[in-house]
């Protein structure tokens, strides 16, 4: 009940793009001219549909009605923060949060801090389209393949809701409202893997009655059309002239499909480690880490680490940090923690939010001393600020310092005079980098975005502001009751933040 196998309109053969030409007579003509005004390059809107392979990659074998319903929302801005997107339900944060991150990246480059509240609706519209285009540019492997829905005709014949023959319209009673990360576990599982307990409490289909949408998965897939453009300028022009494609009820889904079609099925499968794992959890509706990475970097790799093939292989425009690292479920690599712009998507075990700052020095190149601290900590996985003296030679080699055995033994005796078998971080830094300089300031502003209204004070989606301080001590103060601080410490181990109104923003 409440779920369907691949809808009847799904094609039964696959192409490397993941789309198929519809059979003549199945839904009308096999091709239709554009229903949109491009004002430039002419792009045919072809009557095609997604293949079974593409459908399975995204949704698994079936779509639960409740999962599909939670993805039915367009991009909309908050009434209380002009540039902040609102997320209605749990699930689509793996699309909404990356779009918000790119939007903020563009905004930080253009506007001073005091200009955030002065943004007009037209400016925010422009920022959203620019963010979408930047994401698509990273995903392009051939042409930009824009996914739209067939427009109504004068008679309304193509727009009438099509019956979903296999979907039970009643919402699933047992499912949570998932927005969790697909974590890179190391032999450990969270207590409730994949379940968005926070959203489940807020949005329980057995308690809240939602206005029934005309859209079912069957109707959505019947109406899908594809437009191809070679140049990003034409994509930008299309969204400017057809902004409703992003803001209508299926806007988030249409962008997701556009990203995946622009990337191409073959390329996505080649980057994933397990092609049998769906990009959206078939029970909870949350996005996998491969989907999050695709939205942020253009590569559908499954890991956070710096890996040549299956991880983040270069410095990204947008960063990523997660509370799950502090809980030792995963390790986030240097490229993700140190992006080109002071914007990070933040992952809890249930949701994705965005952290950003006006302080551009947060992404300054590392000083030699900061490189040394980072390398030292790679040999100190517990964050104890010391390493076994036996690995000193490995640390020196990694830093390209003198590592001849005789020299290493001399340094070991100096750094561990009591022969305790450990070398402290401070002793190491004082010996090799006595005049250490910092690229990061001691104090800086932080702002946090959470798109779910009920996760914001007073139900108003607004940026939370805080003043961060980097303490002199290297001792990490763990506070399991403060997930925000726990997550921030994976990037800045000695950070403290005073949030406005003494209200720590929620990661869930």
Tab-separated table of C-alpha atoms in Angstrom:
chain	number	residue	atom	x	y	z
A	1	UNK	CA	0.000	0.000	0.000
A	2	UNK	CA	1.091	3.553	-0.683
A	3	UNK	CA	3.839	2.624	-3.111
A	4	UNK	CA	4.220	1.738	-6.754
A	5	UNK	CA	6.688	-0.050	-8.937
A	6	UNK	CA	8.173	1.907	-11.797
A	7	UNK	CA	5.229	3.816	-13.293
A	8	UNK	CA	3.792	2.495	-16.543
A	9	UNK	CA	5.291	5.429	-18.461
A	10	UNK	CA	8.862	4.446	-17.561
A	11	UNK	CA	10.798	3.226	-20.595
A	12	UNK	CA	11.949	-0.377	-20.576
A	13	UNK	CA	15.272	0.122	-22.374
A	14	UNK	CA	18.203	2.245	-21.321
A	15	UNK	CA	20.507	4.733	-22.967
A	16	UNK	CA	23.640	6.201	-21.435
A	17	UNK	CA	21.664	9.385	-20.772
A	18	UNK	CA	18.961	7.527	-18.869
A	19	UNK	CA	16.161	8.789	-21.132
A	20	UNK	CA	14.199	7.111	-23.895
A	21	UNK	CA	12.076	8.337	-26.769
A	22	UNK	CA	8.449	7.568	-26.030
A	23	UNK	CA	6.744	5.176	-28.412
A	24	UNK	CA	4.510	6.781	-30.976
A	25	UNK	CA	0.941	6.870	-29.739
A	26	UNK	CA	1.832	6.231	-26.095
A	27	UNK	CA	1.248	9.822	-25.057
A	28	UNK	CA	0.635	11.535	-28.326
A	29	UNK	CA	3.277	12.589	-30.834
A	30	UNK	CA	6.844	11.455	-30.369
A	31	UNK	CA	8.158	14.998	-30.459
A	32	UNK	CA	6.730	18.403	-29.747
A	33	UNK	CA	8.036	21.874	-30.391
A	34	UNK	CA	8.959	23.993	-27.415
A	35	UNK	CA	6.117	25.232	-25.249
A	36	UNK	CA	8.442	27.921	-23.891
A	37	UNK	CA	9.800	31.097	-25.407
A	38	UNK	CA	13.580	30.881	-25.435
A	39	UNK	CA	14.137	34.255	-27.001
A	40	UNK	CA	17.307	32.819	-28.468
A	41	UNK	CA	18.526	29.311	-29.184
A	42	UNK	CA	15.699	27.046	-30.316
A	43	UNK	CA	15.527	23.851	-28.336
A	44	UNK	CA	12.947	21.206	-29.095
A	45	UNK	CA	10.994	19.832	-26.178
A	46	UNK	CA	10.930	16.120	-26.922
A	47	UNK	CA	8.335	13.705	-25.673
A	48	UNK	CA	10.642	11.330	-23.857
A	49	UNK	CA	10.618	9.566	-20.539
A	50	UNK	CA	13.164	8.237	-18.078
A	51	UNK	CA	14.433	4.699	-18.369
A	52	UNK	CA	13.822	1.988	-15.797
A	53	UNK	CA	17.528	2.093	-14.950
A	54	UNK	CA	17.393	5.807	-14.258
A	55	UNK	CA	14.222	5.403	-12.205
A	56	UNK	CA	15.796	2.608	-10.121
A	57	UNK	CA	19.007	4.575	-9.606
A	58	UNK	CA	17.036	7.487	-8.184
A	59	UNK	CA	14.110	5.870	-6.356
A	60	UNK	CA	14.885	2.176	-6.040
A	61	UNK	CA	12.323	-0.372	-7.153
A	62	UNK	CA	9.316	1.688	-6.078
A	63	UNK	CA	8.210	5.090	-4.886
A	64	UNK	CA	6.237	5.346	-1.689
A	65	UNK	CA	3.510	7.932	-2.082
A	66	UNK	CA	4.546	9.673	1.146
A	67	UNK	CA	8.158	9.935	-0.032
A	68	UNK	CA	7.147	11.353	-3.401
A	69	UNK	CA	4.748	13.811	-1.750
A	70	UNK	CA	7.487	15.224	0.490
A	71	UNK	CA	9.565	16.023	-2.586
A	72	UNK	CA	6.714	18.032	-4.127
A	73	UNK	CA	7.737	21.595	-3.469
A	74	UNK	CA	9.093	24.495	-5.436
A	75	UNK	CA	11.878	26.882	-4.521
A	76	UNK	CA	10.442	29.658	-2.356
A	77	UNK	CA	12.076	32.417	-0.318
A	78	UNK	CA	11.361	33.217	3.305
A	79	UNK	CA	9.149	36.167	4.194
A	80	UNK	CA	11.631	37.012	6.947
A	81	UNK	CA	14.985	36.612	5.153
A	82	UNK	CA	14.949	37.673	1.486
A	83	UNK	CA	17.658	35.260	0.311
A	84	UNK	CA	16.789	32.207	2.464
A	85	UNK	CA	14.972	29.277	0.859
A	86	UNK	CA	12.182	27.546	2.769
A	87	UNK	CA	12.039	23.763	3.043
A	88	UNK	CA	8.549	22.436	3.664
A	89	UNK	CA	9.207	18.759	4.416
A	90	UNK	CA	12.093	16.475	5.266
A	91	UNK	CA	13.885	14.887	2.321
A	92	UNK	CA	14.678	17.554	-0.309
A	93	UNK	CA	17.410	19.226	1.771
A	94	UNK	CA	19.987	17.356	-0.337
A	95	UNK	CA	18.909	19.628	-3.208
A	96	UNK	CA	17.747	22.751	-1.359
A	97	UNK	CA	20.801	23.116	0.925
A	98	UNK	CA	23.371	22.936	-1.933
A	99	UNK	CA	21.361	25.465	-3.952
A	100	UNK	CA	21.231	27.722	-0.880
A	101	UNK	CA	24.987	27.294	-0.413
A	102	UNK	CA	25.765	28.335	-3.986
A	103	UNK	CA	23.338	31.241	-3.700
A	104	UNK	CA	25.143	32.443	-0.564
A	105	UNK	CA	28.522	31.987	-2.237
A	106	UNK	CA	27.434	34.350	-5.015
A	107	UNK	CA	25.863	36.763	-2.550
A	108	UNK	CA	28.967	36.930	-0.344
A	109	UNK	CA	31.047	37.863	-3.371
A	110	UNK	CA	28.668	40.649	-4.371
A	111	UNK	CA	27.090	42.154	-1.266
A	112	UNK	CA	28.407	43.574	2.011
A	113	UNK	CA	26.951	42.238	5.232
A	114	UNK	CA	24.514	45.113	5.675
A	115	UNK	CA	23.041	44.469	2.223
A	116	UNK	CA	21.465	41.091	2.988
A	117	UNK	CA	18.183	42.531	4.264
A	118	UNK	CA	17.983	45.033	1.400
A	119	UNK	CA	17.711	42.438	-1.356
A	120	UNK	CA	14.769	42.788	-3.707
A	121	UNK	CA	12.655	39.898	-4.958
A	122	UNK	CA	14.104	40.346	-8.443
A	123	UNK	CA	17.659	40.177	-7.085
A	124	UNK	CA	16.891	36.974	-5.171
A	125	UNK	CA	15.356	35.493	-8.313
A	126	UNK	CA	18.586	36.287	-10.159
A	127	UNK	CA	20.685	34.739	-7.379
A	128	UNK	CA	18.643	31.528	-7.468
A	129	UNK	CA	19.032	31.166	-11.232
A	130	UNK	CA	22.778	31.847	-10.981
A	131	UNK	CA	23.125	29.206	-8.254
A	132	UNK	CA	21.244	26.643	-10.345
A	133	UNK	CA	23.426	27.400	-13.364
A	134	UNK	CA	26.655	27.034	-11.377
A	135	UNK	CA	25.562	23.611	-10.129
A	136	UNK	CA	24.631	22.508	-13.651
A	137	UNK	CA	27.967	23.718	-15.034
A	138	UNK	CA	29.767	21.358	-12.652
A	139	UNK	CA	27.572	18.430	-13.715
A	140	UNK	CA	27.694	18.890	-17.487
A	141	UNK	CA	29.195	15.993	-19.445
A	142	UNK	CA	27.677	16.678	-22.876
A	143	UNK	CA	24.755	19.046	-23.154
A	144	UNK	CA	22.532	20.708	-20.590
A	145	UNK	CA	19.381	18.597	-20.482
A	146	UNK	CA	16.632	20.660	-18.845
A	147	UNK	CA	13.700	18.666	-17.490
A	148	UNK	CA	10.269	20.309	-17.627
A	149	UNK	CA	6.653	19.211	-17.524
A	150	UNK	CA	4.356	19.335	-20.512
A	151	UNK	CA	2.240	22.469	-20.522
A	152	UNK	CA	-1.537	22.550	-20.591
A	153	UNK	CA	-3.182	22.827	-23.972
A	154	UNK	CA	-6.151	25.056	-24.667
A	155	UNK	CA	-8.442	22.114	-24.037
A	156	UNK	CA	-6.566	21.136	-20.908
A	157	UNK	CA	-6.202	17.604	-22.198
A	158	UNK	CA	-2.531	17.176	-21.278
A	159	UNK	CA	-2.720	18.828	-17.902
A	160	UNK	CA	-5.485	16.825	-16.302
A	161	UNK	CA	-4.115	14.687	-13.462
A	162	UNK	CA	-3.408	11.233	-14.796
A	163	UNK	CA	-4.522	8.296	-12.659
A	164	UNK	CA	-1.701	6.633	-10.762
A	165	UNK	CA	-2.762	3.069	-11.251
A	166	UNK	CA	-0.407	1.615	-8.670
A	167	UNK	CA	-0.261	4.247	-5.940
A	168	UNK	CA	-2.409	4.178	-2.839
A	169	UNK	CA	-3.248	7.826	-2.129
A	170	UNK	CA	-3.181	7.285	1.638
A	171	UNK	CA	0.119	8.352	3.190
A	172	UNK	CA	2.391	5.780	4.766
A	173	UNK	CA	1.688	5.667	8.472
A	174	UNK	CA	4.916	4.038	9.552
A	175	UNK	CA	7.536	6.066	7.700
A	176	UNK	CA	9.453	8.951	9.248
A	177	UNK	CA	10.220	12.103	7.329
A	178	UNK	CA	13.789	11.368	6.456
A	179	UNK	CA	16.465	13.829	5.558
A	180	UNK	CA	19.455	11.929	6.838
A	181	UNK	CA	22.878	11.593	5.305
A	182	UNK	CA	24.018	8.290	3.872
A	183	UNK	CA	27.065	8.070	6.071
A	184	UNK	CA	30.430	6.484	5.352
A	185	UNK	CA	30.397	4.119	8.326
A	186	UNK	CA	33.416	2.416	9.738
A	187	UNK	CA	31.788	-0.576	11.325
A	188	UNK	CA	29.307	1.493	13.329
A	189	UNK	CA	25.682	2.409	12.781
A	190	UNK	CA	23.656	5.258	14.276
A	191	UNK	CA	20.821	4.260	16.563
A	192	UNK	CA	18.285	5.248	13.924
A	193	UNK	CA	20.101	5.142	10.574
A	194	UNK	CA	18.413	7.289	7.950
A	195	UNK	CA	15.437	8.322	10.101
A	196	UNK	CA	14.753	12.015	10.462
A	197	UNK	CA	13.325	11.834	13.977
A	198	UNK	CA	13.055	15.603	14.201
A	199	UNK	CA	10.993	15.971	11.058
A	200	UNK	CA	8.979	12.867	11.843
A	201	UNK	CA	7.804	14.542	15.029
A	202	UNK	CA	6.918	17.721	13.163
A	203	UNK	CA	5.405	16.226	10.058
A	204	UNK	CA	3.533	13.078	10.937
A	205	UNK	CA	1.095	12.100	8.171
A	206	UNK	CA	-1.148	10.454	10.746
A	207	UNK	CA	-1.591	13.789	12.532
A	208	UNK	CA	-1.321	16.463	9.870
A	209	UNK	CA	-3.650	16.525	6.903
A	210	UNK	CA	-2.049	18.068	3.864
A	211	UNK	CA	-3.937	19.511	0.963
A	212	UNK	CA	-3.945	16.763	-1.639
A	213	UNK	CA	-1.766	17.503	-4.626
A	214	UNK	CA	-2.876	16.574	-8.118
A	215	UNK	CA	0.576	15.140	-8.690
A	216	UNK	CA	1.339	11.460	-8.397
A	217	UNK	CA	4.543	9.805	-9.520
A	218	UNK	CA	2.656	8.388	-12.503
A	219	UNK	CA	1.339	11.799	-13.584
A	220	UNK	CA	4.741	13.417	-13.042
A	221	UNK	CA	6.631	10.899	-15.149
A	222	UNK	CA	3.966	10.950	-17.897
A	223	UNK	CA	4.410	14.690	-18.303
A	224	UNK	CA	8.235	14.858	-18.271
A	225	UNK	CA	9.824	16.569	-21.268
A	226	UNK	CA	13.505	17.229	-22.054
A	227	UNK	CA	15.124	20.305	-23.571
A	228	UNK	CA	18.763	20.328	-24.648
A	229	UNK	CA	21.042	23.364	-24.674
A	230	UNK	CA	24.732	23.530	-25.501
A	231	UNK	CA	25.548	26.743	-23.668
A	232	UNK	CA	24.929	27.835	-20.090
A	233	UNK	CA	23.825	31.270	-21.284
A	234	UNK	CA	20.843	29.635	-22.962
A	235	UNK	CA	20.053	27.700	-19.798
A	236	UNK	CA	20.163	30.945	-17.821
A	237	UNK	CA	17.911	32.644	-20.357
A	238	UNK	CA	15.439	29.764	-20.202
A	239	UNK	CA	15.083	29.982	-16.413
A	240	UNK	CA	14.793	33.781	-16.532
A	241	UNK	CA	11.904	33.509	-18.964
A	242	UNK	CA	10.355	30.446	-17.289
A	243	UNK	CA	11.062	31.015	-13.616
A	244	UNK	CA	7.930	29.081	-12.681
A	245	UNK	CA	9.737	25.863	-13.619
A	246	UNK	CA	11.728	26.347	-10.402
A	247	UNK	CA	8.972	27.764	-8.208
A	248	UNK	CA	5.984	25.593	-9.115
A	249	UNK	CA	5.093	22.589	-6.995
A	250	UNK	CA	7.470	20.226	-8.816
A	251	UNK	CA	10.346	22.727	-8.970
A	252	UNK	CA	12.776	20.914	-6.667
A	253	UNK	CA	12.144	17.566	-8.369
A	254	UNK	CA	12.573	19.098	-11.823
A	255	UNK	CA	15.951	20.558	-10.838
A	256	UNK	CA	17.016	17.201	-9.390
A	257	UNK	CA	16.101	15.458	-12.634
A	258	UNK	CA	17.848	18.205	-14.625
A	259	UNK	CA	21.066	17.723	-12.633
A	260	UNK	CA	20.967	13.952	-13.103
A	261	UNK	CA	20.118	14.125	-16.810
A	262	UNK	CA	22.800	16.753	-17.430
A	263	UNK	CA	25.341	14.515	-15.681
A	264	UNK	CA	24.134	11.398	-17.508
A	265	UNK	CA	23.332	7.933	-16.199
A	266	UNK	CA	26.567	6.349	-17.420
A	267	UNK	CA	28.755	8.950	-15.707
A	268	UNK	CA	26.816	8.738	-12.434
A	269	UNK	CA	27.104	4.953	-12.309
A	270	UNK	CA	30.838	5.083	-13.053
A	271	UNK	CA	31.439	7.349	-10.054
A	272	UNK	CA	29.290	5.495	-7.533
A	273	UNK	CA	30.793	2.596	-5.608
A	274	UNK	CA	27.481	0.702	-5.425
A	275	UNK	CA	25.246	1.279	-8.470
A	276	UNK	CA	22.515	-0.791	-6.816
A	277	UNK	CA	22.083	1.765	-4.042
A	278	UNK	CA	19.413	4.333	-4.885
A	279	UNK	CA	20.223	8.036	-4.644
A	280	UNK	CA	17.046	8.642	-2.618
A	281	UNK	CA	16.267	6.325	0.282
A	282	UNK	CA	13.185	4.369	-0.699
A	283	UNK	CA	11.723	4.486	2.814
A	284	UNK	CA	12.726	7.839	4.266
A	285	UNK	CA	13.209	9.993	1.171
A	286	UNK	CA	16.658	11.242	2.181
A	287	UNK	CA	19.493	11.794	-0.273
A	288	UNK	CA	22.608	9.611	-0.355
A	289	UNK	CA	26.072	11.070	0.094
A	290	UNK	CA	26.699	10.423	-3.606
A	291	UNK	CA	23.759	12.706	-4.439
A	292	UNK	CA	24.942	15.374	-1.994
A	293	UNK	CA	28.441	15.257	-3.490
A	294	UNK	CA	26.997	15.500	-6.999
A	295	UNK	CA	25.046	18.628	-6.084
A	296	UNK	CA	28.083	20.237	-4.419
A	297	UNK	CA	30.953	19.165	-6.671
A	298	UNK	CA	29.479	17.706	-9.858
A	299	UNK	CA	30.783	14.208	-9.018
A	300	UNK	CA	28.541	11.429	-7.677
A	301	UNK	CA	31.272	9.908	-5.520
A	302	UNK	CA	30.169	8.229	-2.280
A	303	UNK	CA	32.824	9.472	0.154
A	304	UNK	CA	33.900	12.689	1.905
A	305	UNK	CA	37.581	11.847	1.960
A	306	UNK	CA	40.301	12.937	-0.459
A	307	UNK	CA	40.312	9.881	-2.688
A	308	UNK	CA	41.487	9.808	-6.265
A	309	UNK	CA	38.405	8.102	-7.726
A	310	UNK	CA	35.666	7.704	-5.120
A	311	UNK	CA	36.114	10.836	-3.020
A	312	UNK	CA	36.604	14.587	-3.266
A	313	UNK	CA	39.641	14.983	-5.502
A	314	UNK	CA	40.149	18.755	-5.421
A	315	UNK	CA	39.312	21.848	-3.412
A	316	UNK	CA	35.588	22.477	-3.765
A	317	UNK	CA	33.717	25.758	-4.145
A	318	UNK	CA	31.457	24.810	-1.234
A	319	UNK	CA	32.646	22.966	1.854
A	320	UNK	CA	31.084	20.168	3.848
A	321	UNK	CA	31.355	19.273	7.531
A	322	UNK	CA	29.281	16.848	9.566
A	323	UNK	CA	28.629	16.083	13.202
A	324	UNK	CA	28.986	12.412	12.308
A	325	UNK	CA	32.764	12.837	12.064
A	326	UNK	CA	33.060	13.805	15.714
A	327	UNK	CA	31.003	10.710	16.509
A	328	UNK	CA	33.604	8.737	14.504
A	329	UNK	CA	31.181	7.428	11.883
A	330	UNK	CA	33.188	8.985	9.034
A	331	UNK	CA	36.129	11.180	8.112
A	332	UNK	CA	35.764	14.364	6.065
A	333	UNK	CA	38.774	15.205	3.919
A	334	UNK	CA	40.797	18.389	3.707
A	335	UNK	CA	39.316	19.543	0.388
A	336	UNK	CA	35.788	19.571	1.823
A	337	UNK	CA	36.759	21.247	5.090
A	338	UNK	CA	38.759	23.917	3.280
A	339	UNK	CA	36.704	25.127	0.309
A	340	UNK	CA	37.387	28.095	-1.944
A	341	UNK	CA	34.593	30.116	-0.329
A	342	UNK	CA	33.575	30.524	3.350
A	343	UNK	CA	30.417	28.441	2.875
A	344	UNK	CA	29.889	24.929	4.261
A	345	UNK	CA	26.949	22.557	4.057
A	346	UNK	CA	26.553	21.063	7.537
A	347	UNK	CA	25.316	17.536	8.087
A	348	UNK	CA	23.620	16.204	11.186
A	349	UNK	CA	22.278	12.664	11.345
A	350	UNK	CA	18.928	13.966	10.122
A	351	UNK	CA	19.269	17.099	8.007
A	352	UNK	CA	21.446	19.429	5.915
A	353	UNK	CA	21.907	23.101	6.787
A	354	UNK	CA	24.388	25.786	5.677
A	355	UNK	CA	27.103	27.673	7.557
A	356	UNK	CA	28.729	30.793	6.097
A	357	UNK	CA	30.789	33.833	7.006
A	358	UNK	CA	31.746	37.248	5.639
A	359	UNK	CA	35.329	36.617	6.794
A	360	UNK	CA	37.207	35.631	3.641
A	361	UNK	CA	40.374	34.890	5.623
A	362	UNK	CA	38.689	31.666	6.747
A	363	UNK	CA	39.590	30.261	3.339
A	364	UNK	CA	43.072	31.759	3.034
A	365	UNK	CA	45.877	29.399	1.991
A	366	UNK	CA	47.377	27.451	4.873
A	367	UNK	CA	50.577	28.665	6.489
A	368	UNK	CA	53.396	26.097	6.931
A	369	UNK	CA	52.514	25.891	10.614
A	370	UNK	CA	48.857	25.162	9.854
A	371	UNK	CA	49.905	22.459	7.409
A	372	UNK	CA	52.053	20.941	10.157
A	373	UNK	CA	49.162	20.934	12.629
A	374	UNK	CA	46.891	19.276	10.084
A	375	UNK	CA	49.440	16.588	9.243
A	376	UNK	CA	50.207	16.003	12.939
A	377	UNK	CA	46.498	15.433	13.611
A	378	UNK	CA	46.334	12.859	10.847
A	379	UNK	CA	48.509	10.712	13.102
A	380	UNK	CA	46.368	11.646	16.119
A	381	UNK	CA	42.935	10.263	15.176
A	382	UNK	CA	41.580	10.556	18.727
A	383	UNK	CA	42.265	14.288	18.905
A	384	UNK	CA	44.418	13.874	22.016
A	385	UNK	CA	47.034	16.383	20.803
A	386	UNK	CA	49.861	13.866	20.976
A	387	UNK	CA	51.229	11.106	18.778
A	388	UNK	CA	53.186	7.930	19.553
A	389	UNK	CA	56.870	8.778	19.380
A	390	UNK	CA	57.324	5.821	17.036
A	391	UNK	CA	55.506	7.650	14.208
A	392	UNK	CA	57.653	10.813	14.389
A	393	UNK	CA	59.618	9.804	11.303
A	394	UNK	CA	56.359	9.359	9.342
A	395	UNK	CA	55.201	12.840	10.367
A	396	UNK	CA	58.493	14.407	9.322
A	397	UNK	CA	58.361	12.585	5.983
A	398	UNK	CA	54.798	13.784	5.371
A	399	UNK	CA	55.956	17.357	6.018
A	400	UNK	CA	59.026	16.905	3.812
A	401	UNK	CA	61.317	17.726	6.731
A	402	UNK	CA	64.615	16.005	7.514
A	403	UNK	CA	63.786	12.379	8.312
A	404	UNK	CA	67.117	10.569	8.439
A	405	UNK	CA	67.077	7.921	11.218
A	406	UNK	CA	69.849	9.557	13.250
A	407	UNK	CA	68.107	12.948	13.145
A	408	UNK	CA	64.733	11.427	13.987
A	409	UNK	CA	66.208	9.666	17.009
A	410	UNK	CA	67.753	12.942	18.209
A	411	UNK	CA	64.425	14.754	17.849
A	412	UNK	CA	62.587	11.924	19.575
A	413	UNK	CA	64.825	12.234	22.631
A	414	UNK	CA	64.335	16.024	22.706
A	415	UNK	CA	60.558	15.893	22.262
A	416	UNK	CA	60.068	12.965	24.650
A	417	UNK	CA	62.798	13.522	27.291
A	418	UNK	CA	61.067	11.350	29.889
A	419	UNK	CA	60.731	8.515	27.404
A	420	UNK	CA	56.951	8.304	27.829
A	421	UNK	CA	56.462	7.104	24.280
A	422	UNK	CA	54.444	10.160	23.191
A	423	UNK	CA	55.146	13.534	21.566
A	424	UNK	CA	52.907	16.482	22.404
A	425	UNK	CA	51.590	18.765	19.664
A	426	UNK	CA	52.814	21.920	21.425
A	427	UNK	CA	56.316	20.517	21.854
A	428	UNK	CA	56.413	19.525	18.186
A	429	UNK	CA	55.237	22.949	17.008
A	430	UNK	CA	57.661	24.818	19.293
A	431	UNK	CA	60.546	22.776	17.956
A	432	UNK	CA	59.824	22.927	14.227
A	433	UNK	CA	57.616	26.024	13.830
A	434	UNK	CA	58.541	28.383	16.703
A	435	UNK	CA	57.373	31.506	14.838
A	436	UNK	CA	54.074	30.033	13.729
A	437	UNK	CA	51.687	32.458	12.061
A	438	UNK	CA	47.965	32.011	11.538
A	439	UNK	CA	45.952	32.658	8.403
A	440	UNK	CA	42.687	32.423	10.332
A	441	UNK	CA	41.681	35.366	12.554
A	442	UNK	CA	41.031	34.760	16.250
A	443	UNK	CA	37.486	36.130	16.006
A	444	UNK	CA	35.041	36.108	13.103
A	445	UNK	CA	31.339	36.111	12.338
A	446	UNK	CA	29.357	32.980	11.543
A	447	UNK	CA	25.862	32.734	10.109
A	448	UNK	CA	23.700	29.645	9.905
A	449	UNK	CA	20.788	28.714	7.656
A	450	UNK	CA	18.144	26.076	8.348
A	451	UNK	CA	15.315	25.988	5.824
A	452	UNK	CA	12.699	24.240	7.984
A	453	UNK	CA	10.463	26.849	9.676
A	454	UNK	CA	9.885	24.836	12.844
A	455	UNK	CA	13.648	24.575	13.335
A	456	UNK	CA	13.903	28.377	13.504
A	457	UNK	CA	13.022	30.650	16.406
A	458	UNK	CA	9.379	31.655	16.143
A	459	UNK	CA	8.971	29.541	13.011
A	460	UNK	CA	10.650	32.258	10.934
A	461	UNK	CA	13.348	31.108	8.490
A	462	UNK	CA	16.159	33.578	9.161
A	463	UNK	CA	19.931	33.435	9.353
A	464	UNK	CA	21.217	32.894	12.877
A	465	UNK	CA	24.221	35.079	13.683
A	466	UNK	CA	27.103	34.250	15.971
A	467	UNK	CA	30.516	35.560	16.983
A	468	UNK	CA	33.212	32.899	16.933
A	469	UNK	CA	36.379	32.852	19.029
A	470	UNK	CA	39.325	30.500	18.522
A	471	UNK	CA	40.738	29.734	21.966
A	472	UNK	CA	44.452	29.479	22.698
A	473	UNK	CA	44.104	25.992	24.125
A	474	UNK	CA	44.268	22.995	21.809
A	475	UNK	CA	42.163	20.950	24.210
A	476	UNK	CA	38.863	20.123	22.548
A	477	UNK	CA	35.865	20.669	24.836
A	478	UNK	CA	33.336	18.023	23.813
A	479	UNK	CA	29.696	18.722	24.608
A	480	UNK	CA	27.371	15.987	23.312
A	481	UNK	CA	24.353	18.140	24.160
A	482	UNK	CA	25.491	20.815	21.651
A	483	UNK	CA	25.507	19.270	18.155
A	484	UNK	CA	26.272	22.640	16.558
A	485	UNK	CA	29.501	23.079	18.542
A	486	UNK	CA	30.374	19.415	18.021
A	487	UNK	CA	30.088	19.862	14.266
A	488	UNK	CA	32.039	23.136	14.210
A	489	UNK	CA	34.877	21.513	16.142
A	490	UNK	CA	35.504	19.106	13.281
A	491	UNK	CA	36.702	22.169	11.354
A	492	UNK	CA	37.965	24.416	14.219
A	493	UNK	CA	38.844	22.168	17.195
A	494	UNK	CA	39.225	25.079	19.655
A	495	UNK	CA	36.188	27.158	18.658
A	496	UNK	CA	33.533	28.762	20.824
A	497	UNK	CA	30.555	30.692	19.439
A	498	UNK	CA	28.258	33.202	21.088
A	499	UNK	CA	24.985	33.103	19.160
A	500	UNK	CA	22.634	36.084	19.072
A	501	UNK	CA	19.940	35.889	21.700
A	502	UNK	CA	21.849	33.020	23.355
A	503	UNK	CA	19.956	30.674	21.008
A	504	UNK	CA	22.122	28.015	19.417
A	505	UNK	CA	20.669	27.234	15.974
A	506	UNK	CA	19.430	23.742	15.228
A	507	UNK	CA	21.165	21.347	12.853
A	508	UNK	CA	17.928	19.350	12.538
